[in-house]
XYZ file of C-alpha atoms in Angstrom:
607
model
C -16.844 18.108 29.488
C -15.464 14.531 30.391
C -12.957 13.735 32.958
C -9.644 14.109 30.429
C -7.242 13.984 33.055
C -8.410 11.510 35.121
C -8.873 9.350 32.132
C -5.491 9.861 31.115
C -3.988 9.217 34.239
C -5.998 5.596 34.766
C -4.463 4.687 31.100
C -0.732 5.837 32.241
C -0.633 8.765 29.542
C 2.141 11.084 30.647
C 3.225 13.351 27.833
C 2.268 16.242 28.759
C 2.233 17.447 24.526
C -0.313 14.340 23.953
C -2.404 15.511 27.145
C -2.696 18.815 25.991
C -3.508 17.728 22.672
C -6.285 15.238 23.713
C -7.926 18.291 25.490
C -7.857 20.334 22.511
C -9.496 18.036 20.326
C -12.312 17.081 22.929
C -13.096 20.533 23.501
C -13.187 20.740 19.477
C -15.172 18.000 18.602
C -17.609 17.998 21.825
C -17.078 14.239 22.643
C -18.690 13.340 25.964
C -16.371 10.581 26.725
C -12.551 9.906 26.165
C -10.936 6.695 26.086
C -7.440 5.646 25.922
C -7.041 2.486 24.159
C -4.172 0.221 24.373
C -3.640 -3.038 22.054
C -4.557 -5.386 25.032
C -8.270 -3.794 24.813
C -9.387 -5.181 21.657
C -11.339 -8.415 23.036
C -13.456 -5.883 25.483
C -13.677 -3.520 22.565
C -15.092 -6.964 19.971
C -17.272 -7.453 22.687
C -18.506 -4.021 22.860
C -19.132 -3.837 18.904
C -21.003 -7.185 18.681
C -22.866 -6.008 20.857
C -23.836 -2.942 19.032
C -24.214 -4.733 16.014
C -21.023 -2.394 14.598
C -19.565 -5.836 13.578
C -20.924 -9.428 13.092
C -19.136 -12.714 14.115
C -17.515 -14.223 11.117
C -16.938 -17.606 12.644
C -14.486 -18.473 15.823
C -12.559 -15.454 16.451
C -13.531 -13.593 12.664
C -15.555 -10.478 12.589
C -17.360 -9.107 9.560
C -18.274 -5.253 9.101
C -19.986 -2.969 6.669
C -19.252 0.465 5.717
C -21.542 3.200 4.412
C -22.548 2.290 0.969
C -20.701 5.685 -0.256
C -18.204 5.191 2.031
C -16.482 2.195 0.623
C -12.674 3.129 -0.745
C -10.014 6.677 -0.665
C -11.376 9.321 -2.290
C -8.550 10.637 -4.199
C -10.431 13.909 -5.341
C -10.996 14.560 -1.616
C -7.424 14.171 -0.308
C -5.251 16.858 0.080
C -2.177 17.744 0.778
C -1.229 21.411 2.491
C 1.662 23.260 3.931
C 2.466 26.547 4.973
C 4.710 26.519 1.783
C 3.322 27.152 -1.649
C 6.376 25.787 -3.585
C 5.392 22.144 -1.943
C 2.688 22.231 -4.723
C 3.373 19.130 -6.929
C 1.107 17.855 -9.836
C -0.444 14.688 -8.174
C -0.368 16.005 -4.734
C -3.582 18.331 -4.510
C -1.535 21.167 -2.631
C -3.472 23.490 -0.625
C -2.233 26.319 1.949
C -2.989 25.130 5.313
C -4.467 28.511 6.437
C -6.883 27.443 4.357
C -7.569 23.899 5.320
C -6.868 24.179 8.835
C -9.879 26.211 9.820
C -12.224 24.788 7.126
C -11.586 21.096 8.656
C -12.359 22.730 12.523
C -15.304 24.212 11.708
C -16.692 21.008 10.442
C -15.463 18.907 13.464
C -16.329 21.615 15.563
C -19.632 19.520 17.521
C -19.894 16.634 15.240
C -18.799 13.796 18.120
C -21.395 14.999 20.460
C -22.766 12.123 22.624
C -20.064 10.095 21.108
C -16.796 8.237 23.113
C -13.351 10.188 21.413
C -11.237 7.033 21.202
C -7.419 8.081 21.711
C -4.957 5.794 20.041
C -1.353 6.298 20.997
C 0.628 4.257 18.038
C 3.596 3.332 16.786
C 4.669 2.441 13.106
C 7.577 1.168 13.219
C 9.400 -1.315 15.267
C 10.070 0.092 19.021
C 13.809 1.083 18.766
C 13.757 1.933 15.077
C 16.170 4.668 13.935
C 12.906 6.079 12.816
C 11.175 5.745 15.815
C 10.767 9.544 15.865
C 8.760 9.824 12.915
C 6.653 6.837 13.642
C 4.866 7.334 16.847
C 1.025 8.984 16.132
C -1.427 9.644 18.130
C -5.376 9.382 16.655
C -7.922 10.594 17.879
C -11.527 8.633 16.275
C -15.221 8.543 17.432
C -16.125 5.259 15.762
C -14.956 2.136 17.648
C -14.321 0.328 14.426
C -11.678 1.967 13.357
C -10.214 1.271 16.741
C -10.152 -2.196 16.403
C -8.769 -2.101 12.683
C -5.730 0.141 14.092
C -5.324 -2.234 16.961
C -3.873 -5.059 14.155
C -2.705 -2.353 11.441
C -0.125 -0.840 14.091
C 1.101 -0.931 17.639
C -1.017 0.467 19.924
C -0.284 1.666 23.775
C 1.188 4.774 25.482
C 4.246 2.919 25.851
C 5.039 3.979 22.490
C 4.391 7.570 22.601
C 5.129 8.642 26.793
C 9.171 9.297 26.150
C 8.678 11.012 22.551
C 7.703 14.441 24.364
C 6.480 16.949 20.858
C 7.394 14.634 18.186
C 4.860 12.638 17.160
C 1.561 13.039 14.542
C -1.585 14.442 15.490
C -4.053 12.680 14.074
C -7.569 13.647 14.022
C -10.208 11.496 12.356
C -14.195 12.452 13.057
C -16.707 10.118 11.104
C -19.784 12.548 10.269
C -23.099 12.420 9.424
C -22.023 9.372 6.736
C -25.702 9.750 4.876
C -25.680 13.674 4.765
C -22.624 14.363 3.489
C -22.887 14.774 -0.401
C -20.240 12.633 -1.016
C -19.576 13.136 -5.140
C -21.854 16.488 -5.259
C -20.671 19.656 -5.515
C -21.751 19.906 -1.878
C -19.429 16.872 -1.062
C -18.369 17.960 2.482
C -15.667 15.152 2.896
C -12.077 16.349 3.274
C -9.007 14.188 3.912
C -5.945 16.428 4.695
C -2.368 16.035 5.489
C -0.796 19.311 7.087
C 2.361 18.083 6.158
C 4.654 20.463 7.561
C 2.964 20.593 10.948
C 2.637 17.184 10.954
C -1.195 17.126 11.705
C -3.605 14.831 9.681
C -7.437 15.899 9.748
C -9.923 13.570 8.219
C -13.186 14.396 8.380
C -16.632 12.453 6.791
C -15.642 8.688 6.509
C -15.056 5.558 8.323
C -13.408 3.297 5.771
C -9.889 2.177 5.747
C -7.502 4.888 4.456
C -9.936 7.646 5.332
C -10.128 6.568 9.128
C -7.130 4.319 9.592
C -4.796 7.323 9.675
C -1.582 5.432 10.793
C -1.736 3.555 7.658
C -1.978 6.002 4.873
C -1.929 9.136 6.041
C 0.585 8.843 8.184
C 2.325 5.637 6.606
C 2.862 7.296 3.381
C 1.832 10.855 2.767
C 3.270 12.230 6.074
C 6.143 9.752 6.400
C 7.028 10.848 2.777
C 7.637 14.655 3.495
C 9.144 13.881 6.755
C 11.979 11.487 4.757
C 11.884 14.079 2.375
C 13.155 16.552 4.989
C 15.052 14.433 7.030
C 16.859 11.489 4.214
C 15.286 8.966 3.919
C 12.410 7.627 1.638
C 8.787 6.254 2.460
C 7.054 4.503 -0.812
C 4.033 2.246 -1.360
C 6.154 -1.017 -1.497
C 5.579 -4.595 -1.073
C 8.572 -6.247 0.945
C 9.806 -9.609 0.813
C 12.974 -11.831 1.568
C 14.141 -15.374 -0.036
C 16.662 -17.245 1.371
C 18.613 -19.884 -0.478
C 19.065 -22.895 1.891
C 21.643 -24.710 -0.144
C 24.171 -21.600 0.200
C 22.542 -19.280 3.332
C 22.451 -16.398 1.198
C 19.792 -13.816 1.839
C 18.412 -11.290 -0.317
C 15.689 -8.629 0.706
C 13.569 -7.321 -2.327
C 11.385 -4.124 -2.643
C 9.224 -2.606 -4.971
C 6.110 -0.505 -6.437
C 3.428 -2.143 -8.306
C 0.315 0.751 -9.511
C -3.198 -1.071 -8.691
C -3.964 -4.711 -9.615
C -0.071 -5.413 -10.265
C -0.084 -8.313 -8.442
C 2.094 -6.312 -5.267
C 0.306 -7.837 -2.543
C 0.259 -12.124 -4.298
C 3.905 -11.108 -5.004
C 4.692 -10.162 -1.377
C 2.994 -13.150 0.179
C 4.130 -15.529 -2.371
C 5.920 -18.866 -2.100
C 8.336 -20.766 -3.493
C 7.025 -23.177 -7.083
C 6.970 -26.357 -5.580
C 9.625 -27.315 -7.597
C 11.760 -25.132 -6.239
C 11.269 -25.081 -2.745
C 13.778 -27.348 -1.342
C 16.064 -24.776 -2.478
C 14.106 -21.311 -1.810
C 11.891 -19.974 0.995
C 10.448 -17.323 1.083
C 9.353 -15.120 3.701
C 6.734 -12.194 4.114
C 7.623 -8.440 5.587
C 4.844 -6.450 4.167
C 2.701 -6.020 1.015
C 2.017 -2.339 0.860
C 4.539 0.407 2.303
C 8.049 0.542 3.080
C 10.554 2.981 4.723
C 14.267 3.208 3.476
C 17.250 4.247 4.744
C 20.578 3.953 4.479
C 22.874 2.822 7.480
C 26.045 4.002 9.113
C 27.862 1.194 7.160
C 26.695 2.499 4.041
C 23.916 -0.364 3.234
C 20.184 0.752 2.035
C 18.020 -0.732 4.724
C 14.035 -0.846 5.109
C 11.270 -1.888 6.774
C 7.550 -2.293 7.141
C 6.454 0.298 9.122
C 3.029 -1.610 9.973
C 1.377 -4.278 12.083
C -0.715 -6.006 9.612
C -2.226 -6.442 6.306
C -5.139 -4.652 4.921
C -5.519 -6.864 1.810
C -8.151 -6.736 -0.846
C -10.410 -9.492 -0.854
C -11.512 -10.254 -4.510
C -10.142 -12.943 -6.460
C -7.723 -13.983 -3.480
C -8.116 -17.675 -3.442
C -6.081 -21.023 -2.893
C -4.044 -20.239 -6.491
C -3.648 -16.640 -5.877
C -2.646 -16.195 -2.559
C -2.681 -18.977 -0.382
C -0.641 -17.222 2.395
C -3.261 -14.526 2.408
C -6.185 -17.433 3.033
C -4.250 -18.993 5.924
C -3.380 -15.645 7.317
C -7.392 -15.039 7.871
C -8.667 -18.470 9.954
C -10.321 -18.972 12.162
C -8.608 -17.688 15.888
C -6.662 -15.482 13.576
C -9.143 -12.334 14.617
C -8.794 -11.316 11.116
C -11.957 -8.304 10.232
C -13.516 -8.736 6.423
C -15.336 -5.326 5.652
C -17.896 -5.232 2.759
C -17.606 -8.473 1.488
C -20.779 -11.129 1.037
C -21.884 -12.158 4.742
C -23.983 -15.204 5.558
C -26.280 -13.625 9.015
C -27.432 -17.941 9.591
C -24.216 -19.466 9.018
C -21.425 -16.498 9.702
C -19.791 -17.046 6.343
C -17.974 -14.490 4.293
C -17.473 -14.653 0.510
C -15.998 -12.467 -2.489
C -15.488 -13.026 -5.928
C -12.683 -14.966 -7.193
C -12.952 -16.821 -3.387
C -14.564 -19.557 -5.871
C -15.148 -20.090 -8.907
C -18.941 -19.762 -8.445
C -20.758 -17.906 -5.446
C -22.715 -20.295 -2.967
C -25.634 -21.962 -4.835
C -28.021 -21.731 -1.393
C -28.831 -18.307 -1.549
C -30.531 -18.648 2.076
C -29.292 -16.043 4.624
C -26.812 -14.467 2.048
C -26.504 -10.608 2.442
C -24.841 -8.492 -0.392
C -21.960 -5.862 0.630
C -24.772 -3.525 1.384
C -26.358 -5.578 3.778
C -29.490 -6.823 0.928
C -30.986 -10.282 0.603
C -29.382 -11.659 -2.513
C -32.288 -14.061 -3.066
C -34.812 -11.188 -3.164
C -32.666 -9.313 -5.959
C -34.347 -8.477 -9.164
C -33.716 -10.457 -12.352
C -31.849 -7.303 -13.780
C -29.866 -7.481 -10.633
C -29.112 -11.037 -10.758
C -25.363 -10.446 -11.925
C -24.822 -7.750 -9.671
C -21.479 -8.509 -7.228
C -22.213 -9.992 -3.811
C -18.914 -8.349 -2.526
C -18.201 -4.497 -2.531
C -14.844 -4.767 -5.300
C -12.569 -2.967 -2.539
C -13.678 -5.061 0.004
C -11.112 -6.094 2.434
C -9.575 -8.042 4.915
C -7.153 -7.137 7.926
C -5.061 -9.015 9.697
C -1.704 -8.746 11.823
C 1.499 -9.750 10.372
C 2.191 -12.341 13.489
C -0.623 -14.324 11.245
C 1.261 -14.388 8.149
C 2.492 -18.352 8.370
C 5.307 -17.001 6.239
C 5.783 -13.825 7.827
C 9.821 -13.480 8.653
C 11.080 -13.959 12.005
C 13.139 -10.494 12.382
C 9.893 -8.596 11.175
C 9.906 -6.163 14.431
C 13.799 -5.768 14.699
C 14.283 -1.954 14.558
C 17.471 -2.216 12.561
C 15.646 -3.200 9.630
C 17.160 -4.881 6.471
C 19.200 -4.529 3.939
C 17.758 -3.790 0.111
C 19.357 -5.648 -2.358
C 16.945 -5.076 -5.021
C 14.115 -2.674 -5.692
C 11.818 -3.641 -8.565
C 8.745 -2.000 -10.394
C 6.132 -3.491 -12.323
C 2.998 -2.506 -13.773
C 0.213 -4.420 -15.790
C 0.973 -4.543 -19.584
C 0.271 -6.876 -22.171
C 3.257 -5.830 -24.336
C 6.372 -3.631 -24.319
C 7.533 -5.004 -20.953
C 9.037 -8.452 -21.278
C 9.732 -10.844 -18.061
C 12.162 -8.726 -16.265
C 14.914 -6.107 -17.171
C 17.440 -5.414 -14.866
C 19.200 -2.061 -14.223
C 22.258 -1.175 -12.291
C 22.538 2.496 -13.119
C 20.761 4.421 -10.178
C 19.685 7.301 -12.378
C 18.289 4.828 -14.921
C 16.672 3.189 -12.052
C 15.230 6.354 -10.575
C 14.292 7.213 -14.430
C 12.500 4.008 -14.827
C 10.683 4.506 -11.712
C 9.643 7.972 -12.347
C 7.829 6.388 -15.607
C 6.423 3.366 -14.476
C 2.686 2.688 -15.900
C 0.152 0.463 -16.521
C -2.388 -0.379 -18.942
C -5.761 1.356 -17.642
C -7.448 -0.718 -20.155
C -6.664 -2.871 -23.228
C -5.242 -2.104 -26.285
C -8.746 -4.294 -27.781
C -10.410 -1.674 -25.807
C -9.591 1.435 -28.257
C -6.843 2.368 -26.357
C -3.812 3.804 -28.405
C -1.498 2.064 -25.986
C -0.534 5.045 -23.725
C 0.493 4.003 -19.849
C -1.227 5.256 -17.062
C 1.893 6.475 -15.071
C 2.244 6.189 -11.480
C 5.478 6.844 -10.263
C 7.156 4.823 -8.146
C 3.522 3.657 -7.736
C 2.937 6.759 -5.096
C 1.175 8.697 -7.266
C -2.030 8.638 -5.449
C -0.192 9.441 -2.521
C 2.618 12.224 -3.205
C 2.914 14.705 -0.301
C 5.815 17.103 -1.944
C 6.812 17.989 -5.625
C 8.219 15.302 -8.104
C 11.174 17.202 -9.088
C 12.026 17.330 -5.669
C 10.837 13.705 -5.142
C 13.475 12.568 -8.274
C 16.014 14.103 -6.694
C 15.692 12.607 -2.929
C 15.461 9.143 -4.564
C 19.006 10.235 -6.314
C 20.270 11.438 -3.732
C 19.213 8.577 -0.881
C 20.243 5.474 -3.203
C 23.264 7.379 -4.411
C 24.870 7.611 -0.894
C 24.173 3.881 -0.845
C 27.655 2.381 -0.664
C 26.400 -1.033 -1.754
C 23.489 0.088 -4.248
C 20.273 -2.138 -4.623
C 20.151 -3.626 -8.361
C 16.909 -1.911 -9.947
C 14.406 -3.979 -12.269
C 10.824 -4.070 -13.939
C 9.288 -7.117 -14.042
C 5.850 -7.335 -16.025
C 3.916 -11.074 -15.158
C 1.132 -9.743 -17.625
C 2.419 -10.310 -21.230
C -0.507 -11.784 -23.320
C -0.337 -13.542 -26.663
C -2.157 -12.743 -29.929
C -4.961 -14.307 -29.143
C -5.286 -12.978 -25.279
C -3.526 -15.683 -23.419
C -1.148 -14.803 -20.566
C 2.298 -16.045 -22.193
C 3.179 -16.390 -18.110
C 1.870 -18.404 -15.474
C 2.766 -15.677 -13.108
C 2.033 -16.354 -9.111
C 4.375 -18.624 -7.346
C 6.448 -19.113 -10.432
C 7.078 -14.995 -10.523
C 9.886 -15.900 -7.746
C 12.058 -17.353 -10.782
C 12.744 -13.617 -12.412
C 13.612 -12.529 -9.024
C 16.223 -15.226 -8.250
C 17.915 -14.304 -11.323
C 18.047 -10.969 -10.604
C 19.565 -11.490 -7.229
C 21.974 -14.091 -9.087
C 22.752 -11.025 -11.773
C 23.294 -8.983 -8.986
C 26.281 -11.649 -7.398
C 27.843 -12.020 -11.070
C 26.372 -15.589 -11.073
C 24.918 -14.794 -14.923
C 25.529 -12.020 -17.210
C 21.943 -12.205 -19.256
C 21.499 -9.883 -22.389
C 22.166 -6.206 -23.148
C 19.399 -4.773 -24.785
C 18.952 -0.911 -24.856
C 15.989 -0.437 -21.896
C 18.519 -3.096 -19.437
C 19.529 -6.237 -18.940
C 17.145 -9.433 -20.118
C 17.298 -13.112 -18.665
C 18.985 -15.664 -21.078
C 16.844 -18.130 -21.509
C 19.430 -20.838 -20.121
C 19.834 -18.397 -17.218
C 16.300 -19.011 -15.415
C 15.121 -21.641 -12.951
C 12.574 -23.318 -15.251
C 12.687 -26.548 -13.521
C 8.837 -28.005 -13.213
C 7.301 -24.893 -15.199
C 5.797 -25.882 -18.072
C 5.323 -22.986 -20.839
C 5.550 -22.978 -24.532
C 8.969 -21.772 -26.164
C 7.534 -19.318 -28.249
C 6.072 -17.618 -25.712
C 9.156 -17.651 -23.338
C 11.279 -16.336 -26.363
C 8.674 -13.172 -26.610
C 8.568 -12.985 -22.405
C 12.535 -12.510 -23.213
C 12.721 -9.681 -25.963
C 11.163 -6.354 -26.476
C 9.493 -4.953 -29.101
C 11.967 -1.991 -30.675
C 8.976 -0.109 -32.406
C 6.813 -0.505 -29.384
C 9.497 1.004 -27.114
C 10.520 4.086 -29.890
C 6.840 4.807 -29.067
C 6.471 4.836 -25.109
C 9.767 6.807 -24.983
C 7.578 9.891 -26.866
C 4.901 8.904 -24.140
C 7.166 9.379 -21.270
C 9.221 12.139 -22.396
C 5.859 13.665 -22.390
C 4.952 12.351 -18.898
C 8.384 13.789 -17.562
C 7.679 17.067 -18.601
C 4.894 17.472 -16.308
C 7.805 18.111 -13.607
C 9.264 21.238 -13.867
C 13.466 21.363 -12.491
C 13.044 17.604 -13.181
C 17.040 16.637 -12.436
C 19.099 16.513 -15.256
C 20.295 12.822 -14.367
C 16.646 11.981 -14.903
C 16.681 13.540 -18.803
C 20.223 12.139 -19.354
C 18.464 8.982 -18.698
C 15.815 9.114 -20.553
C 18.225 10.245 -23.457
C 20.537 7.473 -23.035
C 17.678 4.774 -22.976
C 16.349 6.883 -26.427
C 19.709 6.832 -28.341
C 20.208 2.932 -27.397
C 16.809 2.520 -29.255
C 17.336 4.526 -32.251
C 20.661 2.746 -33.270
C 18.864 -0.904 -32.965
């Protein structure tokens, strides 16, 4: 056995519930070493990977890695949720009884880091000071150094952050495996991701890929900081965060929301202002995938980001899409890009969408598994250079637009919380809502399209509520009524709305230009929101008069901004069947959540 204590006393560990925990796990998972890593070791720690060849340089200060080629995004069928509490069983959450997992994920870790370093990462996600502090601090416990140096600029890292919590912090256990043995998507498949929820514990065992191994970030982020809000009042959800601030009158709003996958959540968070605009407006980043809420002493719903960077998808960002996202990744930046297209002469990285073509010198381009792209096959020839999950990650202090109170603990306050999914009808521009049940309602039934309507499809939403549906830790009926319940103490209520920047035209055209210009629908809903403009009734919420938006320098077509502006009533009759269906998944689904959906049903029968 390694010299724990010794190791832990060098690194300033004192809590004596982390020591003995550190111990326990080393004995578990036979590591011969233990290290305790603290933010200010990541240069030695590059160093040490370059060396390896774990990682590649990128350029100045840029690293490039590669995951197992079956090891390459969450494995939803793999993830599970357990408790010692059957009734914590929900639909999406893949309940099982930890007497059962527990065990099961100790035998397997049980030897598999022998001759390995167990790298122990005392972290924090939240801002030091946060009224949430308590459920924030983690400590992981990894044998691949690559997810050390991801964690390092997804959270905060020390034993600072974890010495003066005594018992109260996650145990989180991540062991990499035998990557090429493990049967991953046979019946054999032994790859298990598991939250104990109500012990707090998080054992991942059989991948070292992003949310499998970064265990701050999902795990902990989302699945466990759900059912701890869930017991203890507030909420945790998969939301993007941003603020604008109107320099002409110093107002500030704060904006939230859940968009399912490839809603445009993470080009919305990092957006800016339409030029046109932004001598008025700027904008400012907080984060672009989870979000704690709260509400204060005073009454106000506040929130936060609880993490440290961004772990942003790489394909089709470019200069239109997402040009905070490009400048957030430079050079000096010591941003990591996993799986994309990696140059070993020149130290270049590429995706699609980066350009509209891929380099036209092939020479010393490697695909996303690591294969010469000029020695492909002609059957291969189309074949993507970049892994379509690949990634970057990158801390928030690189954000150029990232806000300047993004670390105070006190958080801020909600004015809005939005939800939009990817439709090419049905859902016009924006709708606003200032009923919280209708809110929580709309929520609950929020969808998009899993494919086209050309496609065969009969038009039925993939739901996703709240967009957390791959990531539910406790029952939805339980889950509606904590969202009532935490909004409706709310003194000063956030205004809800679903925003769609997908529309398309007969003939497949996007009736919106969508990007930058999305920040018009949310400056009229903050302007709704002061009494500013009154918009439309129409029976799903409130709709934008046309003479209401900021269209100055957009340039659309006034039949399509008169359809972005109206809903179809037949189309809507329709998905109300489809979500009444949806909603009776839930069993002891709150009765404010039916009265809702019957109110919104009635208003569309007497159009």
């Amino acid at each position: 056995m390694p010299n724990i204590d010794a190791e832990l006393d060098r690194a300033g560990l004192t809590n004596s519930h982390v020591r003995e925990y550190v111990h326990y796990w080393a004995g578990v998972t036979g590591a011969e070493r233990v290290e305790v890593i603290s933010a200010a070791d990541d240069a030695r720690l590059l160093e040490e990977s370059l060396a390896a060849g774990e990682i590649f340089p990128a350029g100045e200060g840029l690293y490039y890695s590669r995951s197992y080629s079956k090891d390459t995004a969450r494995s939803e069928e793999r993830t599970i949720v357990a408790t010692n509490d059957p009734s914590d069983a929900g639909v999406y959450n893949n309940w099982r009884p930890a007497s059962e997992m527990r065990p099961k994920l100790v035998d397997l870790m049980t030897g598999a880091s022998a001759g390995k370093t167990m790298y122990v990462i005392p972290y924090l996600m939240s801002p030091k000071g946060s009224p949430l502090e308590r459920f924030a601090a983690g400590v992981q416990v990894t044998d691949n150094r690559s997810v050390v140096v991801q964690m390092i600029r997804m959270a905060r890292v020390g034993v600072d952050y974890i010495n003066d919590l005594g018992d109260s912090f996650v145990r989180a256990v991540h062991v990499t495996g035998d990557l090429p043995n493990l049967g991953q998507g046979t019946p054999e498949d032994k790859r298990y991701f598991v939250t104990v929820a109500d012990e707090r514990t998080i054992l991942h065992f059989g991948s070292s890929y992003g949310g499998n191994a970064l265990l701050g970030k999902i795990a902990h982020g989302l699945r466990q900081g759900a059912y701890d809000g869930w017991k203890n009042g507030f909420l945790v959800e998969q939301f993007m965060l941003l603020g604008i601030t109107d320099k002409q009158t110093g107002e500030r709003y704060n904006i939230c929301g859940g968009f399912p996958s490839a809603s445009g959540k993470t080009n919305l968070a990092m957006t800016l202002a339409p030029d046109a605009l932004g001598d008025r407006y700027y904008v400012e980043f907080y984060g672009d995938d989870i979000a704690w809420l709260w509400v204060g002493e005073d009454g106000k719903l506040y929130g936060m980001n609880p993490e440290n960077g961004v772990f942003g998808v790489a394909r089709d960002t470019n200069e239109a899409t997402n040009p905070t996202a490009l400048e957030s990744i430079v050079e000096g930046s010591g941003a990591i890009f996993t799986n994309v297209a990696y140059n070993e002469k020149s130290h270049e990285v590429w995706w699609e969408g980066r350009t509209k073509n891929p380099p036209a010198d092939l020479d010393g381009w490697l695909d996303w598994k690591g294969e010469r792209i000029v020695d492909r096959a002609a059957e291969n020839a189309g074949d993507p250079w970049a892994h379509p999950n690949s990634r970057f990650t990158t801390t928030l202090a690189n954000v150029p637009n990232v806000a300047k109170d993004y670390e105070d603990p006190k958080g801020v306050e909600i004015h809005g919380i939005i939800f939009g999914g990817r439709t090419r009808d049905r859902e016009p521009l924006i709708r606003a809502i200032y009923d919280v049940a209708e809110g929580v309602y709309d929520g609950l039934t929020l969808g998009a399209e899993a494919t086209f309507a050309a496609e065969g499809v009969d038009g039925q939403l993939r739901y996703d509520p709240m967009s957390m549906r791959p990531f539910m830790s406790y029952p939805e009926s339980s889950y509606a009524e904590h969202w009532l319940k935490v909004i409706g103490a709310a003194t000063n209520a956030p205004i809800f709305a679903h925003v769609n920047w997908f529309q398309r035209g007969e003939d497949g055209h996007f009736l919106w230009p969508g990007y930058r210009d999305n920040l018009r629908a949310l400056l009229w809903l903050m302007q709704l929101k002061n009494g500013e403009v009154t918009g439309v009734q129409s029976p799903v919420g409130i709709l934008p008069a046309k003479s209401e938006l900021a269209l100055e320098g957009l340039e659309i077509d006034e039949a399509d901004l008169d359809t972005l502006l109206s809903i179809d009533i037949d189309r809507w009759r329709q998905e109300m069947g489809f979500r009444e269906k949806h909603l009776a998944q839930f069993p002891e689904l709150p009765e404010q959540i039916w009265e809702a959906h019957r109110r919104v049903a009635e208003a569309l029968n007497a159009e």
